[in-house]
Short mmCIF file of C-alpha atoms and ligand atoms in Angstrom, two decimals:
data_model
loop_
_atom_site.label_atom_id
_atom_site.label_comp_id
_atom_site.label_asym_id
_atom_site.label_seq_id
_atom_site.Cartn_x
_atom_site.Cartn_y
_atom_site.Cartn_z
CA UNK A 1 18.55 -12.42 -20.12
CA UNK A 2 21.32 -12.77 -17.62
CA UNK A 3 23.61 -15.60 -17.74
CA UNK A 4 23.79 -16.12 -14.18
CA UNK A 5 20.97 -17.55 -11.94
CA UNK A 6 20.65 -15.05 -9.66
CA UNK A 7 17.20 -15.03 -7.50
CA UNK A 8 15.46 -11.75 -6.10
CA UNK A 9 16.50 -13.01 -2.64
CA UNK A 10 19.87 -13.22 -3.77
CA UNK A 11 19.41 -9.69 -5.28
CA UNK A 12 18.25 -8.09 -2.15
CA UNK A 13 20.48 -9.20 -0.56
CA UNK A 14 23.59 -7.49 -2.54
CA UNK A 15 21.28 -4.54 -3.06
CA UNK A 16 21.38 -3.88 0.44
CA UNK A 17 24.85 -4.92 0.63
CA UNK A 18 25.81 -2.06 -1.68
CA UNK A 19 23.32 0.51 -0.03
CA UNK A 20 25.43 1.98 3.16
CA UNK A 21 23.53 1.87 6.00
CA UNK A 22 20.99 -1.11 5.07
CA UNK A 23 19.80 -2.63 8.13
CA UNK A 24 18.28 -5.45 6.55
CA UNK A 25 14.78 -4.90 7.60
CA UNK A 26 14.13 -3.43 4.27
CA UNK A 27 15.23 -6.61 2.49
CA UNK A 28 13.00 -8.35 4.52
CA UNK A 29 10.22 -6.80 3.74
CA UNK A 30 10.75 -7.01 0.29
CA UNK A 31 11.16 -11.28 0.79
CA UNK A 32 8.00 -11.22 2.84
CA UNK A 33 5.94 -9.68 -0.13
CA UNK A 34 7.68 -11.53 -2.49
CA UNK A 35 6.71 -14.74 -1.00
CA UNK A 36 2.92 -13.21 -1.07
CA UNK A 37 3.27 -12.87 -4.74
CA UNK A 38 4.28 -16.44 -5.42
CA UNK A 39 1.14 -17.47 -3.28
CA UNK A 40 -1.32 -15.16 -5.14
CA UNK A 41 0.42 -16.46 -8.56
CA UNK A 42 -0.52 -19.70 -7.63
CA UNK A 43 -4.47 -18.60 -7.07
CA UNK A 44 -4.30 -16.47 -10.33
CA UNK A 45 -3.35 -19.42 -12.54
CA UNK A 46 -5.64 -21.47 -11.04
CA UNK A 47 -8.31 -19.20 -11.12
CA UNK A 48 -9.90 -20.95 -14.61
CA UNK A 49 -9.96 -24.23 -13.25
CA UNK A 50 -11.56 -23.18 -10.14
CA UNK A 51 -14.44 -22.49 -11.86
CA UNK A 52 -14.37 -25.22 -13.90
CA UNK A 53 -13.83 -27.58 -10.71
CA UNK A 54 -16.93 -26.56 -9.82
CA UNK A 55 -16.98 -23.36 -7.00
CA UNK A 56 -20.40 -23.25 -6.15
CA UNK A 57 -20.75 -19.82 -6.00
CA UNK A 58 -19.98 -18.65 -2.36
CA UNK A 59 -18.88 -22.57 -1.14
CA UNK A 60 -16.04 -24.58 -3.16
CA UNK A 61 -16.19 -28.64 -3.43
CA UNK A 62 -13.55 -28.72 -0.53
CA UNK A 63 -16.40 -26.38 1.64
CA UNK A 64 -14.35 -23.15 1.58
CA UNK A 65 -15.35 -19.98 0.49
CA UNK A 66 -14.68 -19.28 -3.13
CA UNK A 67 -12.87 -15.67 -2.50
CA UNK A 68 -13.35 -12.81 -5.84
CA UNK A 69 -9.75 -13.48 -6.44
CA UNK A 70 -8.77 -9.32 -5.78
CA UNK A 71 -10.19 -9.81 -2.15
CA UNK A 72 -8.21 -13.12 -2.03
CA UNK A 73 -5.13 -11.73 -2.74
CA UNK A 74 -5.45 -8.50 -0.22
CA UNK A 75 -5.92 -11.44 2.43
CA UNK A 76 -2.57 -12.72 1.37
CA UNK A 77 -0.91 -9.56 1.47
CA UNK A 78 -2.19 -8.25 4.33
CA UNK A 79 -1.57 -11.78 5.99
CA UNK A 80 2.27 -12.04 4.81
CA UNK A 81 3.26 -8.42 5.74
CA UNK A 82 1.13 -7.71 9.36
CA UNK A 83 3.70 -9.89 11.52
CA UNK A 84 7.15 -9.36 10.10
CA UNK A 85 7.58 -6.11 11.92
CA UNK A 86 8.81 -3.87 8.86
CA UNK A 87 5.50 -1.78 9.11
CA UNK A 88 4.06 0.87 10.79
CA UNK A 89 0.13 0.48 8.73
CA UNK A 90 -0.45 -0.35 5.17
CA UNK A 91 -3.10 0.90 2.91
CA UNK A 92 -5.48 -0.92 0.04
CA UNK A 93 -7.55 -0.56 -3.15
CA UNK A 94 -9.38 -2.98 -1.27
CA UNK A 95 -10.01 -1.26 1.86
CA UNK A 96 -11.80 2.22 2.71
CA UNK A 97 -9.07 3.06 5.08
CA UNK A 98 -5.96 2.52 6.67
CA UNK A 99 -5.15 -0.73 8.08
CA UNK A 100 -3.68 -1.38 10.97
CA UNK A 101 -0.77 -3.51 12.48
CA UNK A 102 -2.69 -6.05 14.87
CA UNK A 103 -1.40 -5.11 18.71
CA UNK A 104 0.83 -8.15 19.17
CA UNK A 105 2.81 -7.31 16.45
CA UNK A 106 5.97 -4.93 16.55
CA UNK A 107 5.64 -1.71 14.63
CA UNK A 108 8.35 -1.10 11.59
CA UNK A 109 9.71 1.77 9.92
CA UNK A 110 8.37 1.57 6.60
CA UNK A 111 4.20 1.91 5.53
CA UNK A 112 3.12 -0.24 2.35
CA UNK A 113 0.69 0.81 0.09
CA UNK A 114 -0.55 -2.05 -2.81
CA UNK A 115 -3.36 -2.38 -5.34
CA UNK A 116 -3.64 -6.36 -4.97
CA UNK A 117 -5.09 -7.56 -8.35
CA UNK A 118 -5.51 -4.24 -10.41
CA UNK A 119 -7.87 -5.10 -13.31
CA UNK A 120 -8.92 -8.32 -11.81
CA UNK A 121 -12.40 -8.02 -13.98
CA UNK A 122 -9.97 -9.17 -17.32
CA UNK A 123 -9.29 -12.49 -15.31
CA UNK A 124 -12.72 -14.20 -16.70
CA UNK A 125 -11.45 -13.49 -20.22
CA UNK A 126 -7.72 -14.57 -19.45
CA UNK A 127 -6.43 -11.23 -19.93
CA UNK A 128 -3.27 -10.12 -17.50
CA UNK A 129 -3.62 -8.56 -14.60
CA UNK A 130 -1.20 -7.46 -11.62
CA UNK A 131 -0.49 -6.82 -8.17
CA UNK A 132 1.04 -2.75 -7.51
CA UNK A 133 3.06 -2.15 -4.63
CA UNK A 134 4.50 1.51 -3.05
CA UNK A 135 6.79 1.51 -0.23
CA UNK A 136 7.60 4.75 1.80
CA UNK A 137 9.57 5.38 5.07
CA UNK A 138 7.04 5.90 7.97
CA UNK A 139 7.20 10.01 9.52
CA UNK A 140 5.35 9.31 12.56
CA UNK A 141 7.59 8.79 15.08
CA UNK A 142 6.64 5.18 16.57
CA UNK A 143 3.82 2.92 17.42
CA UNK A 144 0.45 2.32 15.13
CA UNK A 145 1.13 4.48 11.43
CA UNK A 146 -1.42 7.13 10.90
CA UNK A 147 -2.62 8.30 7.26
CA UNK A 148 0.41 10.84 7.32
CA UNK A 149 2.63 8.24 6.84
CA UNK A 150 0.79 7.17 3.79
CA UNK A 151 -0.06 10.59 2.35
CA UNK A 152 3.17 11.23 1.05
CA UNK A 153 4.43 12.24 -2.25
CA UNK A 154 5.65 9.76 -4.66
CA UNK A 155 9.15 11.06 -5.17
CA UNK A 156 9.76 10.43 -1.28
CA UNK A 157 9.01 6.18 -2.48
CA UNK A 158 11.41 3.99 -0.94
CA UNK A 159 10.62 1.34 -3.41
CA UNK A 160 8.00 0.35 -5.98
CA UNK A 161 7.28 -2.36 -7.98
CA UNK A 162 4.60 -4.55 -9.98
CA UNK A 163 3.86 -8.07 -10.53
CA UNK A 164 2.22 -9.00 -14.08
CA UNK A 165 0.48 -12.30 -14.16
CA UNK A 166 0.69 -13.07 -17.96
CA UNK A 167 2.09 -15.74 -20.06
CA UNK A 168 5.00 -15.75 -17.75
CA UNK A 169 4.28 -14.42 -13.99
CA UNK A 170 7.12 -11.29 -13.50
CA UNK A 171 7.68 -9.00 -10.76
CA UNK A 172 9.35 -5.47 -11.88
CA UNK A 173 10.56 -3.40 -8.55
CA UNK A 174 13.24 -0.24 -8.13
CA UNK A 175 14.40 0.79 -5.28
CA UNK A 176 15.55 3.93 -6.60
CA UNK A 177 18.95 2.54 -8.32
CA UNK A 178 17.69 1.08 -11.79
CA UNK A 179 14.85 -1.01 -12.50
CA UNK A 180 15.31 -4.87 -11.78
CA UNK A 181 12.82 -7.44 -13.66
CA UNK A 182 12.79 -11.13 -12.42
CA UNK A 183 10.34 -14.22 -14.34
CA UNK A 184 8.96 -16.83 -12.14
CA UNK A 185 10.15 -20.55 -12.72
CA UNK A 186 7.58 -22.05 -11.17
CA UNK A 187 9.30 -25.89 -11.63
CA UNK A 188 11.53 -23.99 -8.49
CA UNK A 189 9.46 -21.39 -7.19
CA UNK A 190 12.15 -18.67 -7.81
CA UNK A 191 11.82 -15.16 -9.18
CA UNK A 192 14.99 -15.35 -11.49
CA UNK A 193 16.87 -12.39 -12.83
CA UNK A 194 15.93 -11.71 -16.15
CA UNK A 195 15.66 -7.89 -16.91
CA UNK A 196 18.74 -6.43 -15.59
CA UNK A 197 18.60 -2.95 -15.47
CA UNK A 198 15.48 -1.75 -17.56
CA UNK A 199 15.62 1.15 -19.35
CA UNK A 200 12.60 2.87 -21.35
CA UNK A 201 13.26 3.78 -25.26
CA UNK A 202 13.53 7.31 -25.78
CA UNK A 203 10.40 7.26 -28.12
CA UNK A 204 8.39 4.99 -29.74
CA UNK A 205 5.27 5.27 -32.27
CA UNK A 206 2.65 3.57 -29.69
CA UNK A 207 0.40 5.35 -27.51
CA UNK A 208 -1.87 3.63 -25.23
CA UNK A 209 -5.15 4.85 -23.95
CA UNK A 210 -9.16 3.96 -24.28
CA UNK A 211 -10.11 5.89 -27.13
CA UNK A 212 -13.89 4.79 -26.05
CA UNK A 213 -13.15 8.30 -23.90
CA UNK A 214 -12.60 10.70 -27.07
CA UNK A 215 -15.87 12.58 -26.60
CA UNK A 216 -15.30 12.89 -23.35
CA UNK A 217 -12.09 14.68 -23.47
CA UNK A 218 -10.76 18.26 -23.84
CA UNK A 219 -10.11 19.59 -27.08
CA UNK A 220 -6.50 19.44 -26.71
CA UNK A 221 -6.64 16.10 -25.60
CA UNK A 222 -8.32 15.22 -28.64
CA UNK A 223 -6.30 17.23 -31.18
CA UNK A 224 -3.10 15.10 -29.33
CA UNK A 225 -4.83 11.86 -29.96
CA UNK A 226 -6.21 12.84 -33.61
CA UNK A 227 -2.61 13.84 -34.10
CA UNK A 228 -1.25 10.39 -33.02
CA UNK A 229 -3.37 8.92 -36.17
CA UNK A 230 -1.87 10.91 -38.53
CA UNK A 231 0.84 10.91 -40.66
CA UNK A 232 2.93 14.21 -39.90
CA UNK A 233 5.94 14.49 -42.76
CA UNK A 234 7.40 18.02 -41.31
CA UNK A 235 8.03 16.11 -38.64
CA UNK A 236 8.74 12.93 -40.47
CA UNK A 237 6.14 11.02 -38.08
CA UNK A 238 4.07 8.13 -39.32
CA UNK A 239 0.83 7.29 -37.89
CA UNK A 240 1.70 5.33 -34.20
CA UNK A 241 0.11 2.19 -33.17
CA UNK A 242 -2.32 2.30 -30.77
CA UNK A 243 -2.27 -0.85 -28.22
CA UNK A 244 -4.96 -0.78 -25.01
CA UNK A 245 -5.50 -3.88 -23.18
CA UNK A 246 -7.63 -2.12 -20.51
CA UNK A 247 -5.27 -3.58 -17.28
CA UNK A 248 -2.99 -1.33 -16.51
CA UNK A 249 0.08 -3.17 -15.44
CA UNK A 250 0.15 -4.73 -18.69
CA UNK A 251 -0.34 -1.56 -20.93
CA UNK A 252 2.49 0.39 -18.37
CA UNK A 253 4.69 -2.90 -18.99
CA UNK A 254 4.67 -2.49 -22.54
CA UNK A 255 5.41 0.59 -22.65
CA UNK A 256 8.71 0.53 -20.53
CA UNK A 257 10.02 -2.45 -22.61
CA UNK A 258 8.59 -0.97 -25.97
CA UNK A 259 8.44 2.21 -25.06
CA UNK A 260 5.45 4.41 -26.09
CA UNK A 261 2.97 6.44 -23.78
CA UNK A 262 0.25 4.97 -21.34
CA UNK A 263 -2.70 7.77 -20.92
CA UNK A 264 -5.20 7.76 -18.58
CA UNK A 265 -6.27 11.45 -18.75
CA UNK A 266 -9.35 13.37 -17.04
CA UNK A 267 -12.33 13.93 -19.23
CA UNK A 268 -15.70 15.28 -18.09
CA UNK A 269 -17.13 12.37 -16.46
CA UNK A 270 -13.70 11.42 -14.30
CA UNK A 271 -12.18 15.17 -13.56
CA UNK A 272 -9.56 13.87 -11.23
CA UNK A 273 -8.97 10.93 -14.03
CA UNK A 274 -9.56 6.93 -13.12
CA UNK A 275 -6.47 5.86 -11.97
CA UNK A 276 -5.65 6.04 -7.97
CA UNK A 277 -2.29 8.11 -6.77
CA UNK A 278 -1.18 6.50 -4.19
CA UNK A 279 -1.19 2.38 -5.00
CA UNK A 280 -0.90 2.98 -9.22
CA UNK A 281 0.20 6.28 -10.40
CA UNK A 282 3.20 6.55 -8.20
CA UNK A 283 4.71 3.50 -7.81
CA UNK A 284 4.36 3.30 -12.07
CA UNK A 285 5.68 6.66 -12.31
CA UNK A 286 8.51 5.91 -9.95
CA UNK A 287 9.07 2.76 -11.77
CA UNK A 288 9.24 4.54 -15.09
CA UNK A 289 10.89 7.43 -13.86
CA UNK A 290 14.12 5.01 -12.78
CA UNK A 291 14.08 3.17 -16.14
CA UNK A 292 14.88 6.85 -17.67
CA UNK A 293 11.34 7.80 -18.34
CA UNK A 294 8.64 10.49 -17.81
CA UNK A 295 5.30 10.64 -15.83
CA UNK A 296 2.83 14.16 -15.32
CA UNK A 297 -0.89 14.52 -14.78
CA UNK A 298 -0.96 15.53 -18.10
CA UNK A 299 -0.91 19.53 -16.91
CA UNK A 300 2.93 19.64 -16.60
CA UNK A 301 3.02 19.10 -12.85
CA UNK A 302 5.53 16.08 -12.23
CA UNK A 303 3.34 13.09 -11.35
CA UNK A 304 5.33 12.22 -8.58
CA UNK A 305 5.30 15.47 -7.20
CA UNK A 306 1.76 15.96 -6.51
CA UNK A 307 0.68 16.12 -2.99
CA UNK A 308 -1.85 13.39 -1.82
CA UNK A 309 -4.47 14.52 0.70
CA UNK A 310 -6.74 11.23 0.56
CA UNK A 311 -5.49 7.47 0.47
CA UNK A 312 -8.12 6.96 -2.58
CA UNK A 313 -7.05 9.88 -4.29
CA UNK A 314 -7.60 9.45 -8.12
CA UNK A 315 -5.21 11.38 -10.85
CA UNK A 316 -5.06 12.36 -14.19
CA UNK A 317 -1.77 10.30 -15.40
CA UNK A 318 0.42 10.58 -18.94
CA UNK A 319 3.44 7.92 -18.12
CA UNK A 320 6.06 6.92 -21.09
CA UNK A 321 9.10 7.59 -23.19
CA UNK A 322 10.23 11.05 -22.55
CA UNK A 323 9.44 12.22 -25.73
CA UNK A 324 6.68 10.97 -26.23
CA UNK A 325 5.79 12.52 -23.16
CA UNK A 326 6.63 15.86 -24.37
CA UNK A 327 4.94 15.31 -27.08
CA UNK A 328 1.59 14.78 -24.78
CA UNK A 329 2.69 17.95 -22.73
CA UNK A 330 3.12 20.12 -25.87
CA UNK A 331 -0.36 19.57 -26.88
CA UNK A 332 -2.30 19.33 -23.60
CA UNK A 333 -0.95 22.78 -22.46
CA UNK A 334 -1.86 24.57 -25.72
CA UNK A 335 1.88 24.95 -27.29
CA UNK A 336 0.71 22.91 -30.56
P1 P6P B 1 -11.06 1.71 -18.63
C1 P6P B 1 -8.62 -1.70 -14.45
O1 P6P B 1 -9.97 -1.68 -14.05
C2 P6P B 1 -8.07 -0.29 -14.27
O2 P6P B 1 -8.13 0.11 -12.94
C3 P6P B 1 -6.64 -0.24 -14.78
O3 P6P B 1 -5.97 -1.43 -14.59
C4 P6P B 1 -6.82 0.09 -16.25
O4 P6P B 1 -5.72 0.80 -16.79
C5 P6P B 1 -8.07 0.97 -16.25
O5 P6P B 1 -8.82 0.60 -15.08
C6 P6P B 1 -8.91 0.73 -17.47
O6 P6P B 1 -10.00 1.63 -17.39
O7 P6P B 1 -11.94 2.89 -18.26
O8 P6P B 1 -10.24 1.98 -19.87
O9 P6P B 1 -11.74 0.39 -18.66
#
């Protein structure tokens, strides 16, 4: 924990400071969806006592409509970023295609691409969940952002980050110079520095992946994950761990504090895997990536190198400690 109180305004601010060239409009952006956050933190916390308080369904006790809290918290988004005039379009889980700046607001340089409450169906059982965010520089040339300007690889990210609404409520970003994590104090509404500087262990005995799949897997798949249950003494390896809690920002934020692997691989039912390229796979794998880490499709191929050809696009994803990432690659492609 840093000693000094230093807020994620405060930190944009001297980020950009140090970053020749910053115009300013990037750290704006970055307060605008920050301020979203805090609003859909609020909701998420809440979200128990809503139901208890009685939401009748499709009509609250105040008259409004009870939102599914994911659809809630795309409003918000979409509501806090459409006017500041950082983007050119953004793009959502949430929605089948691209969405547009409304006309009477200016056009901005940069195109956002978010996941607003990924594995919002754990919020009935209390379990965290998380907001993903991707951030790349538009390459249209002006006016309304076309899908070009979202298809882009991940590696060409601006910035990426998460929010994880758990026991404490943090938000995890890079923008491509370390990885920054900051815990809400809600008695002031401030995201406060509290992660300088994350970096991802080098390996770690805990791998991370719904083992309900194992049948459907490849054989090498499942020789890596009967492998992970064993002991191994030529290698002096113990049996690792295995932790799943089924929401991905909270098994990805485990793993680049603890370190470990995350593994959401394809199997016969999902070829392409679950997991969506664009609005969780990248901005994860750039995220991990910066804290010193490693992220592939699980065939070698660079996860952030993969080129995207539809906004919905779903990918096979192995994200972790870099050896335990090899470790993955060594038996997926055969060498084991
Ligand atoms: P499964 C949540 O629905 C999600 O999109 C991710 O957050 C999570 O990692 C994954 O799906 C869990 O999928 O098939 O293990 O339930």
């Amino acid at each position: 924990m840093s000693n000094k109180v230093i807020t994620i305004e405060r930190h944009i601010i001297e980020e950009e400071r140090s970053s020749n060239g910053a115009t300013g409009d990037f750290s704006g952006l970055l307060r605008d969806l920050t301020l979203a956050i805090k609003i859909i933190h609020r909701e998420v916390i809440r979200a128990g006592l809503v139901d208890i308080l009685g939401a009748t369904g499709q009509e609250n006790v105040q008259g409004e409509i009870v939102q599914k809290l994911d659809e809630y918290a795309n409003d918000v988004i979409f509501r806090a970023m459409d006017h500041g005039g950082h983007l050119c379009a953004m793009a959502s889980e949430e929605n089948e295609d691209l969405l547009k700046i409304p006309a009477e607001y200016p056009k901005g340089k940069y195109v956002l691409l978010f996941d607003p409450l990924d594995g919002s169906s754990n919020i009935d059982a209390n379990v965290s969940i998380g907001t993903i965010f991707s951030i790349h520089r538009r390459v249209t040339e002006s006016g309304d952002g076309t899908e070009a300007d979202a298809l882009q690889q991940g590696y060409k990210q601006v910035a990426a980050g998460y929010t994880i609404y758990g026991p404490s409520t943090m938000l995890v970003y890079t923008a491509g110079r370390g990885v920054f994590g900051f815990t809400l104090d809600p008695s002031v509404g401030e995201f406060l520095l509290s992660h300088p500087n994350i970096r991802i262990p080098e390996h770690k005995g805990i791998y991370s992946v719904n083992e309900g799949n194992y049948n459907k897997w490849s054989p090498e798949m499942r020789r890596y994950i009967d492998w992970c249950k064993q002991d191994d003494p030529e290698r002096n390896k113990k049996a690792y761990s295995l932790r799943y809690i089924g929401s991905m920002v909270a098994d990805v934020h485990r793993t680049l504090l603890y370190g470990g692997v995350f593994l959401y691989p394809a199997d016969v039912k999902s070829k392409k895997g679950k997991l969506r390229l664009l609005y969780e796979a990248n901005p994860m794998s750039f995220i991990v990536e910066q804290a010193g880490g490693r992220a592939t499709d699980g065939m070698g191929k660079r996860l952030l190198e993969i080129e995207p050809n539809e906004l919905h696009q779903r990918t096979p994803l192995v994200v972790g400690s870099p050896k335990n990432v090899e470790e993955v690659e060594s038996f997926l492609q055969g060498t084991r």
